[in-house]
Amino acid sequence: MNDNFSTIDFDKSTDGLVPVIIQDVHTDKVLMLGYMNKEALEKTKTEGTVTFFSRSKQRLWTKGETSGNFLFINEIIADCDGDTLLIKATPAGPTCHTGSDTCFGEKNSQDARMGEAIFLNYLQKKVIRERKINPSEESYTSSLFKRGINKIAQKVGEEAVEVVIEAKDDDVDLFKNEVSDLLFHLLVLLEEKNIDLDEVIDVLRSRHQ
């Protein structure tokens, strides 16, 4: 996640809140406006999904906590006066509670490929990251993080070998399962390295412009 918000000044407002503009990182459409306090910004940065401070509920509110339509963070930027934030994000579905793409009633067109990218973002930033932040003894993913980067990297290598082996045979279902295992462990490795999948996608995109 890229960020440039160290200059934000929450003390400028008597209620300790700053306005936050959410923009789709892929289409540049403005999706919505919300408010954050220091705690909401910290939670947003830690979890990789947008959390606001709800003025009506008077509590922290993660966008998508009930609908599943999370906003996955790509970049956080403070304005020149340090009293407004711009967050560039990938939306996992309609942003508005009415079901509209944006809270301003605008259409937000994205290519079909974004559906897959959204799911992989969800897998890394919500499922895998949750297992890292709040480890569980019953979680296989948590056990990988507990054993460290060497074990995670080793698993990526093992799964890559399994993909190569299955690629030589004719069992398509088994091959797809091995590829899925490889992708999953690669996402775990990215999370351990504190690298978002979007950053890798940006590298690929830059090669094909």
PDB file of C-alpha atoms in Angstrom:
ATOM      1  CA  MET A   1       0.000   0.000   0.000  1.00  0.00           C
ATOM      2  CA  ASN A   2       1.355   3.423  -0.939  1.00  0.00           C
ATOM      3  CA  ASP A   3       0.702   6.234   1.510  1.00  0.00           C
ATOM      4  CA  ASN A   4       1.446   9.887   2.060  1.00  0.00           C
ATOM      5  CA  PHE A   5      -0.626  11.012   5.003  1.00  0.00           C
ATOM      6  CA  SER A   6       1.900  11.759   7.758  1.00  0.00           C
ATOM      7  CA  THR A   7       0.992  15.464   7.570  1.00  0.00           C
ATOM      8  CA  ILE A   8      -2.714  14.966   8.347  1.00  0.00           C
ATOM      9  CA  ASP A   9      -3.836  17.166  11.266  1.00  0.00           C
ATOM     10  CA  PHE A  10      -6.884  15.851  13.126  1.00  0.00           C
ATOM     11  CA  ASP A  11      -6.726  18.754  15.590  1.00  0.00           C
ATOM     12  CA  LYS A  12      -7.897  21.244  12.972  1.00  0.00           C
ATOM     13  CA  SER A  13     -11.459  20.061  13.569  1.00  0.00           C
ATOM     14  CA  THR A  14     -13.135  20.337  16.971  1.00  0.00           C
ATOM     15  CA  ASP A  15     -14.531  16.801  16.642  1.00  0.00           C
ATOM     16  CA  GLY A  16     -11.197  15.306  15.554  1.00  0.00           C
ATOM     17  CA  LEU A  17     -12.565  14.201  12.195  1.00  0.00           C
ATOM     18  CA  VAL A  18     -11.264  14.784   8.683  1.00  0.00           C
ATOM     19  CA  PRO A  19     -13.216  14.301   5.422  1.00  0.00           C
ATOM     20  CA  VAL A  20     -12.102  11.368   3.282  1.00  0.00           C
ATOM     21  CA  ILE A  21     -12.724  11.177  -0.473  1.00  0.00           C
ATOM     22  CA  ILE A  22     -12.817   7.645  -1.883  1.00  0.00           C
ATOM     23  CA  GLN A  23     -11.743   7.273  -5.521  1.00  0.00           C
ATOM     24  CA  ASP A  24     -11.706   4.102  -7.631  1.00  0.00           C
ATOM     25  CA  VAL A  25      -8.030   3.501  -8.374  1.00  0.00           C
ATOM     26  CA  HIS A  26      -8.827   1.880 -11.731  1.00  0.00           C
ATOM     27  CA  THR A  27     -11.468   4.249 -13.158  1.00  0.00           C
ATOM     28  CA  ASP A  28     -10.744   7.508 -11.219  1.00  0.00           C
ATOM     29  CA  LYS A  29     -14.463   7.771 -10.343  1.00  0.00           C
ATOM     30  CA  VAL A  30     -15.237   9.389  -6.977  1.00  0.00           C
ATOM     31  CA  LEU A  31     -17.151   6.729  -5.050  1.00  0.00           C
ATOM     32  CA  MET A  32     -18.133   8.408  -1.791  1.00  0.00           C
ATOM     33  CA  LEU A  33     -17.209  10.789   1.003  1.00  0.00           C
ATOM     34  CA  GLY A  34     -16.779   9.768   4.637  1.00  0.00           C
ATOM     35  CA  TYR A  35     -15.001  10.885   7.813  1.00  0.00           C
ATOM     36  CA  MET A  36     -12.127   9.462   9.823  1.00  0.00           C
ATOM     37  CA  ASN A  37     -10.562  10.067  13.200  1.00  0.00           C
ATOM     38  CA  LYS A  38      -7.079   8.866  14.160  1.00  0.00           C
ATOM     39  CA  GLU A  39      -8.345   5.442  15.218  1.00  0.00           C
ATOM     40  CA  ALA A  40     -10.260   4.913  11.977  1.00  0.00           C
ATOM     41  CA  LEU A  41      -7.197   5.834   9.903  1.00  0.00           C
ATOM     42  CA  GLU A  42      -4.994   3.464  11.883  1.00  0.00           C
ATOM     43  CA  LYS A  43      -7.481   0.613  11.453  1.00  0.00           C
ATOM     44  CA  THR A  44      -7.732   1.400   7.735  1.00  0.00           C
ATOM     45  CA  LYS A  45      -3.966   1.286   7.355  1.00  0.00           C
ATOM     46  CA  THR A  46      -3.588  -1.914   9.384  1.00  0.00           C
ATOM     47  CA  GLU A  47      -6.382  -3.933   7.787  1.00  0.00           C
ATOM     48  CA  GLY A  48      -6.140  -2.631   4.226  1.00  0.00           C
ATOM     49  CA  THR A  49      -9.847  -1.831   3.963  1.00  0.00           C
ATOM     50  CA  VAL A  50     -11.549   1.532   4.541  1.00  0.00           C
ATOM     51  CA  THR A  51     -12.894   2.160   8.027  1.00  0.00           C
ATOM     52  CA  PHE A  52     -14.734   5.404   8.743  1.00  0.00           C
ATOM     53  CA  PHE A  53     -15.964   7.043  11.906  1.00  0.00           C
ATOM     54  CA  SER A  54     -19.748   7.079  11.612  1.00  0.00           C
ATOM     55  CA  ARG A  55     -21.139  10.382  12.843  1.00  0.00           C
ATOM     56  CA  SER A  56     -24.644   8.935  13.114  1.00  0.00           C
ATOM     57  CA  LYS A  57     -23.619   5.740  14.946  1.00  0.00           C
ATOM     58  CA  GLN A  58     -20.778   7.416  16.855  1.00  0.00           C
ATOM     59  CA  ARG A  59     -18.455   4.465  16.313  1.00  0.00           C
ATOM     60  CA  LEU A  60     -15.923   3.060  13.879  1.00  0.00           C
ATOM     61  CA  TRP A  61     -17.585   1.594  10.792  1.00  0.00           C
ATOM     62  CA  THR A  62     -15.813  -0.556   8.213  1.00  0.00           C
ATOM     63  CA  LYS A  63     -17.308  -0.104   4.759  1.00  0.00           C
ATOM     64  CA  GLY A  64     -18.649  -3.515   3.757  1.00  0.00           C
ATOM     65  CA  GLU A  65     -18.862  -4.973   7.262  1.00  0.00           C
ATOM     66  CA  THR A  66     -22.447  -6.102   6.601  1.00  0.00           C
ATOM     67  CA  SER A  67     -22.698  -6.085   2.784  1.00  0.00           C
ATOM     68  CA  GLY A  68     -19.262  -7.512   1.971  1.00  0.00           C
ATOM     69  CA  ASN A  69     -18.667  -4.574  -0.400  1.00  0.00           C
ATOM     70  CA  PHE A  70     -15.311  -3.623   1.076  1.00  0.00           C
ATOM     71  CA  LEU A  71     -13.052  -0.878  -0.233  1.00  0.00           C
ATOM     72  CA  PHE A  72      -9.532  -2.284  -0.613  1.00  0.00           C
ATOM     73  CA  ILE A  73      -6.823   0.347  -0.129  1.00  0.00           C
ATOM     74  CA  ASN A  74      -4.291   1.139  -2.848  1.00  0.00           C
ATOM     75  CA  GLU A  75      -3.064   4.565  -1.753  1.00  0.00           C
ATOM     76  CA  ILE A  76      -3.738   7.150   0.965  1.00  0.00           C
ATOM     77  CA  ILE A  77      -2.883  10.800   0.276  1.00  0.00           C
ATOM     78  CA  ALA A  78      -3.214  13.935   2.409  1.00  0.00           C
ATOM     79  CA  ASP A  79      -4.070  17.248   0.752  1.00  0.00           C
ATOM     80  CA  CYS A  80      -1.812  20.312   0.817  1.00  0.00           C
ATOM     81  CA  ASP A  81      -3.427  21.705   4.004  1.00  0.00           C
ATOM     82  CA  GLY A  82      -3.268  18.423   5.891  1.00  0.00           C
ATOM     83  CA  ASP A  83      -6.975  18.366   6.680  1.00  0.00           C
ATOM     84  CA  THR A  84      -8.450  16.106   3.976  1.00  0.00           C
ATOM     85  CA  LEU A  85      -7.622  12.586   2.815  1.00  0.00           C
ATOM     86  CA  LEU A  86      -7.879  11.044  -0.635  1.00  0.00           C
ATOM     87  CA  ILE A  87      -8.025   7.251  -0.666  1.00  0.00           C
ATOM     88  CA  LYS A  88      -7.610   5.397  -3.931  1.00  0.00           C
ATOM     89  CA  ALA A  89      -9.269   2.012  -3.562  1.00  0.00           C
ATOM     90  CA  THR A  90     -10.595  -1.059  -5.329  1.00  0.00           C
ATOM     91  CA  PRO A  91     -14.321  -1.513  -4.568  1.00  0.00           C
ATOM     92  CA  ALA A  92     -15.642  -5.042  -4.005  1.00  0.00           C
ATOM     93  CA  GLY A  93     -19.054  -4.313  -5.452  1.00  0.00           C
ATOM     94  CA  PRO A  94     -21.407  -1.301  -5.355  1.00  0.00           C
ATOM     95  CA  THR A  95     -20.238   1.420  -2.971  1.00  0.00           C
ATOM     96  CA  CYS A  96     -23.576   3.027  -2.111  1.00  0.00           C
ATOM     97  CA  HIS A  97     -26.009   1.402   0.347  1.00  0.00           C
ATOM     98  CA  THR A  98     -28.717   1.897  -2.296  1.00  0.00           C
ATOM     99  CA  GLY A  99     -26.910  -0.535  -4.597  1.00  0.00           C
ATOM    100  CA  SER A 100     -25.506   2.166  -6.898  1.00  0.00           C
ATOM    101  CA  ASP A 101     -21.903   2.016  -8.048  1.00  0.00           C
ATOM    102  CA  THR A 102     -21.204   5.360  -6.354  1.00  0.00           C
ATOM    103  CA  CYS A 103     -22.930   7.497  -3.727  1.00  0.00           C
ATOM    104  CA  PHE A 104     -23.428  10.133  -6.432  1.00  0.00           C
ATOM    105  CA  GLY A 105     -25.516   7.875  -8.681  1.00  0.00           C
ATOM    106  CA  GLU A 106     -22.824   7.559 -11.333  1.00  0.00           C
ATOM    107  CA  LYS A 107     -22.004   4.402 -13.255  1.00  0.00           C
ATOM    108  CA  ASN A 108     -18.580   3.006 -12.504  1.00  0.00           C
ATOM    109  CA  SER A 109     -17.603   0.708 -15.361  1.00  0.00           C
ATOM    110  CA  GLN A 110     -14.779  -1.770 -14.864  1.00  0.00           C
ATOM    111  CA  ASP A 111     -13.488  -4.543 -17.087  1.00  0.00           C
ATOM    112  CA  ALA A 112     -14.591  -8.096 -16.403  1.00  0.00           C
ATOM    113  CA  ARG A 113     -11.097  -8.996 -15.209  1.00  0.00           C
ATOM    114  CA  MET A 114     -11.578  -6.823 -12.119  1.00  0.00           C
ATOM    115  CA  GLY A 115     -13.893  -9.439 -10.607  1.00  0.00           C
ATOM    116  CA  GLU A 116     -11.012 -11.872 -10.207  1.00  0.00           C
ATOM    117  CA  ALA A 117      -8.682  -9.151  -8.927  1.00  0.00           C
ATOM    118  CA  ILE A 118     -11.277  -8.139  -6.331  1.00  0.00           C
ATOM    119  CA  PHE A 119     -11.579 -11.687  -5.015  1.00  0.00           C
ATOM    120  CA  LEU A 120      -7.801 -12.118  -4.772  1.00  0.00           C
ATOM    121  CA  ASN A 121      -7.609  -8.753  -2.976  1.00  0.00           C
ATOM    122  CA  TYR A 122     -10.294  -9.960  -0.568  1.00  0.00           C
ATOM    123  CA  LEU A 123      -8.410 -13.211   0.010  1.00  0.00           C
ATOM    124  CA  GLN A 124      -5.171 -11.422   0.851  1.00  0.00           C
ATOM    125  CA  LYS A 125      -6.394  -8.318   2.628  1.00  0.00           C
ATOM    126  CA  LYS A 126      -9.279  -9.771   4.639  1.00  0.00           C
ATOM    127  CA  VAL A 127      -8.848 -13.532   5.034  1.00  0.00           C
ATOM    128  CA  ILE A 128      -5.059 -13.982   5.062  1.00  0.00           C
ATOM    129  CA  ARG A 129      -4.314 -10.668   6.809  1.00  0.00           C
ATOM    130  CA  GLU A 130      -6.870 -11.490   9.501  1.00  0.00           C
ATOM    131  CA  ARG A 131      -5.076 -14.784  10.198  1.00  0.00           C
ATOM    132  CA  LYS A 132      -1.829 -12.836  10.554  1.00  0.00           C
ATOM    133  CA  ILE A 133      -3.178 -10.066  12.801  1.00  0.00           C
ATOM    134  CA  ASN A 134      -5.380 -12.339  14.927  1.00  0.00           C
ATOM    135  CA  PRO A 135      -3.689 -15.760  14.847  1.00  0.00           C
ATOM    136  CA  SER A 136      -5.627 -18.900  15.726  1.00  0.00           C
ATOM    137  CA  GLU A 137      -4.216 -22.247  16.850  1.00  0.00           C
ATOM    138  CA  GLU A 138      -6.659 -23.986  14.477  1.00  0.00           C
ATOM    139  CA  SER A 139      -5.654 -21.931  11.428  1.00  0.00           C
ATOM    140  CA  TYR A 140      -3.222 -23.389   8.910  1.00  0.00           C
ATOM    141  CA  THR A 141      -2.488 -19.896   7.598  1.00  0.00           C
ATOM    142  CA  SER A 142      -1.670 -18.618  11.100  1.00  0.00           C
ATOM    143  CA  SER A 143       0.699 -21.547  11.552  1.00  0.00           C
ATOM    144  CA  LEU A 144       2.579 -20.503   8.412  1.00  0.00           C
ATOM    145  CA  PHE A 145       3.045 -16.960   9.708  1.00  0.00           C
ATOM    146  CA  LYS A 146       4.153 -18.348  13.065  1.00  0.00           C
ATOM    147  CA  ARG A 147       6.870 -20.457  11.398  1.00  0.00           C
ATOM    148  CA  GLY A 148       8.226 -17.463   9.483  1.00  0.00           C
ATOM    149  CA  ILE A 149       9.193 -16.424   6.001  1.00  0.00           C
ATOM    150  CA  ASN A 150      11.543 -19.349   5.341  1.00  0.00           C
ATOM    151  CA  LYS A 151       8.717 -21.866   5.797  1.00  0.00           C
ATOM    152  CA  ILE A 152       6.316 -19.772   3.711  1.00  0.00           C
ATOM    153  CA  ALA A 153       8.844 -19.440   0.885  1.00  0.00           C
ATOM    154  CA  GLN A 154       9.536 -23.174   1.095  1.00  0.00           C
ATOM    155  CA  LYS A 155       5.804 -23.914   0.693  1.00  0.00           C
ATOM    156  CA  VAL A 156       5.636 -21.682  -2.385  1.00  0.00           C
ATOM    157  CA  GLY A 157       8.511 -23.668  -3.879  1.00  0.00           C
ATOM    158  CA  GLU A 158       6.882 -26.999  -3.023  1.00  0.00           C
ATOM    159  CA  GLU A 159       3.562 -25.951  -4.547  1.00  0.00           C
ATOM    160  CA  ALA A 160       5.315 -24.685  -7.687  1.00  0.00           C
ATOM    161  CA  VAL A 161       6.931 -28.113  -8.121  1.00  0.00           C
ATOM    162  CA  GLU A 162       3.507 -29.773  -7.699  1.00  0.00           C
ATOM    163  CA  VAL A 163       2.096 -27.520 -10.436  1.00  0.00           C
ATOM    164  CA  VAL A 164       4.911 -28.535 -12.785  1.00  0.00           C
ATOM    165  CA  ILE A 165       4.350 -32.233 -12.047  1.00  0.00           C
ATOM    166  CA  GLU A 166       0.584 -32.059 -12.586  1.00  0.00           C
ATOM    167  CA  ALA A 167       1.009 -29.994 -15.754  1.00  0.00           C
ATOM    168  CA  LYS A 168       2.556 -33.060 -17.395  1.00  0.00           C
ATOM    169  CA  ASP A 169      -0.506 -35.222 -16.676  1.00  0.00           C
ATOM    170  CA  ASP A 170      -4.063 -35.104 -17.999  1.00  0.00           C
ATOM    171  CA  ASP A 171      -5.963 -34.614 -14.715  1.00  0.00           C
ATOM    172  CA  VAL A 172      -7.238 -31.058 -15.247  1.00  0.00           C
ATOM    173  CA  ASP A 173      -9.053 -30.844 -11.909  1.00  0.00           C
ATOM    174  CA  LEU A 174      -5.968 -31.868  -9.964  1.00  0.00           C
ATOM    175  CA  PHE A 175      -3.884 -29.372 -11.944  1.00  0.00           C
ATOM    176  CA  LYS A 176      -6.322 -26.547 -11.098  1.00  0.00           C
ATOM    177  CA  ASN A 177      -6.192 -27.500  -7.424  1.00  0.00           C
ATOM    178  CA  GLU A 178      -2.396 -27.385  -7.411  1.00  0.00           C
ATOM    179  CA  VAL A 179      -2.426 -23.972  -9.125  1.00  0.00           C
ATOM    180  CA  SER A 180      -4.905 -22.763  -6.484  1.00  0.00           C
ATOM    181  CA  ASP A 181      -2.562 -23.974  -3.715  1.00  0.00           C
ATOM    182  CA  LEU A 182       0.328 -22.122  -5.360  1.00  0.00           C
ATOM    183  CA  LEU A 183      -1.644 -18.879  -5.660  1.00  0.00           C
ATOM    184  CA  PHE A 184      -2.771 -19.094  -2.047  1.00  0.00           C
ATOM    185  CA  HIS A 185       0.726 -19.630  -0.653  1.00  0.00           C
ATOM    186  CA  LEU A 186       2.062 -16.870  -2.913  1.00  0.00           C
ATOM    187  CA  LEU A 187      -0.513 -14.475  -1.398  1.00  0.00           C
ATOM    188  CA  VAL A 188       0.620 -15.547   2.074  1.00  0.00           C
ATOM    189  CA  LEU A 189       4.217 -14.795   1.076  1.00  0.00           C
ATOM    190  CA  LEU A 190       3.219 -11.359  -0.257  1.00  0.00           C
ATOM    191  CA  GLU A 191       1.451 -10.599   3.025  1.00  0.00           C
ATOM    192  CA  GLU A 192       4.474 -11.675   5.039  1.00  0.00           C
ATOM    193  CA  LYS A 193       6.576  -9.304   2.894  1.00  0.00           C
ATOM    194  CA  ASN A 194       3.992  -6.498   3.405  1.00  0.00           C
ATOM    195  CA  ILE A 195       3.401  -6.259  -0.341  1.00  0.00           C
ATOM    196  CA  ASP A 196      -0.132  -5.867  -1.683  1.00  0.00           C
ATOM    197  CA  LEU A 197      -1.178  -7.899  -4.710  1.00  0.00           C
ATOM    198  CA  ASP A 198      -2.092  -4.589  -6.394  1.00  0.00           C
ATOM    199  CA  GLU A 199       1.577  -3.613  -6.386  1.00  0.00           C
ATOM    200  CA  VAL A 200       2.430  -6.739  -8.367  1.00  0.00           C
ATOM    201  CA  ILE A 201      -0.470  -6.080 -10.738  1.00  0.00           C
ATOM    202  CA  ASP A 202       0.878  -2.544 -11.270  1.00  0.00           C
ATOM    203  CA  VAL A 203       4.239  -4.013 -12.318  1.00  0.00           C
ATOM    204  CA  LEU A 204       2.517  -6.333 -14.794  1.00  0.00           C
ATOM    205  CA  ARG A 205       0.375  -3.494 -16.122  1.00  0.00           C
ATOM    206  CA  SER A 206       3.443  -1.277 -16.633  1.00  0.00           C
ATOM    207  CA  ARG A 207       5.002  -3.991 -18.798  1.00  0.00           C
ATOM    208  CA  HIS A 208       2.040  -4.095 -21.157  1.00  0.00           C
ATOM    209  CA  GLN A 209       1.254  -0.417 -21.726  1.00  0.00           C
TER     210      GLN A 209
END
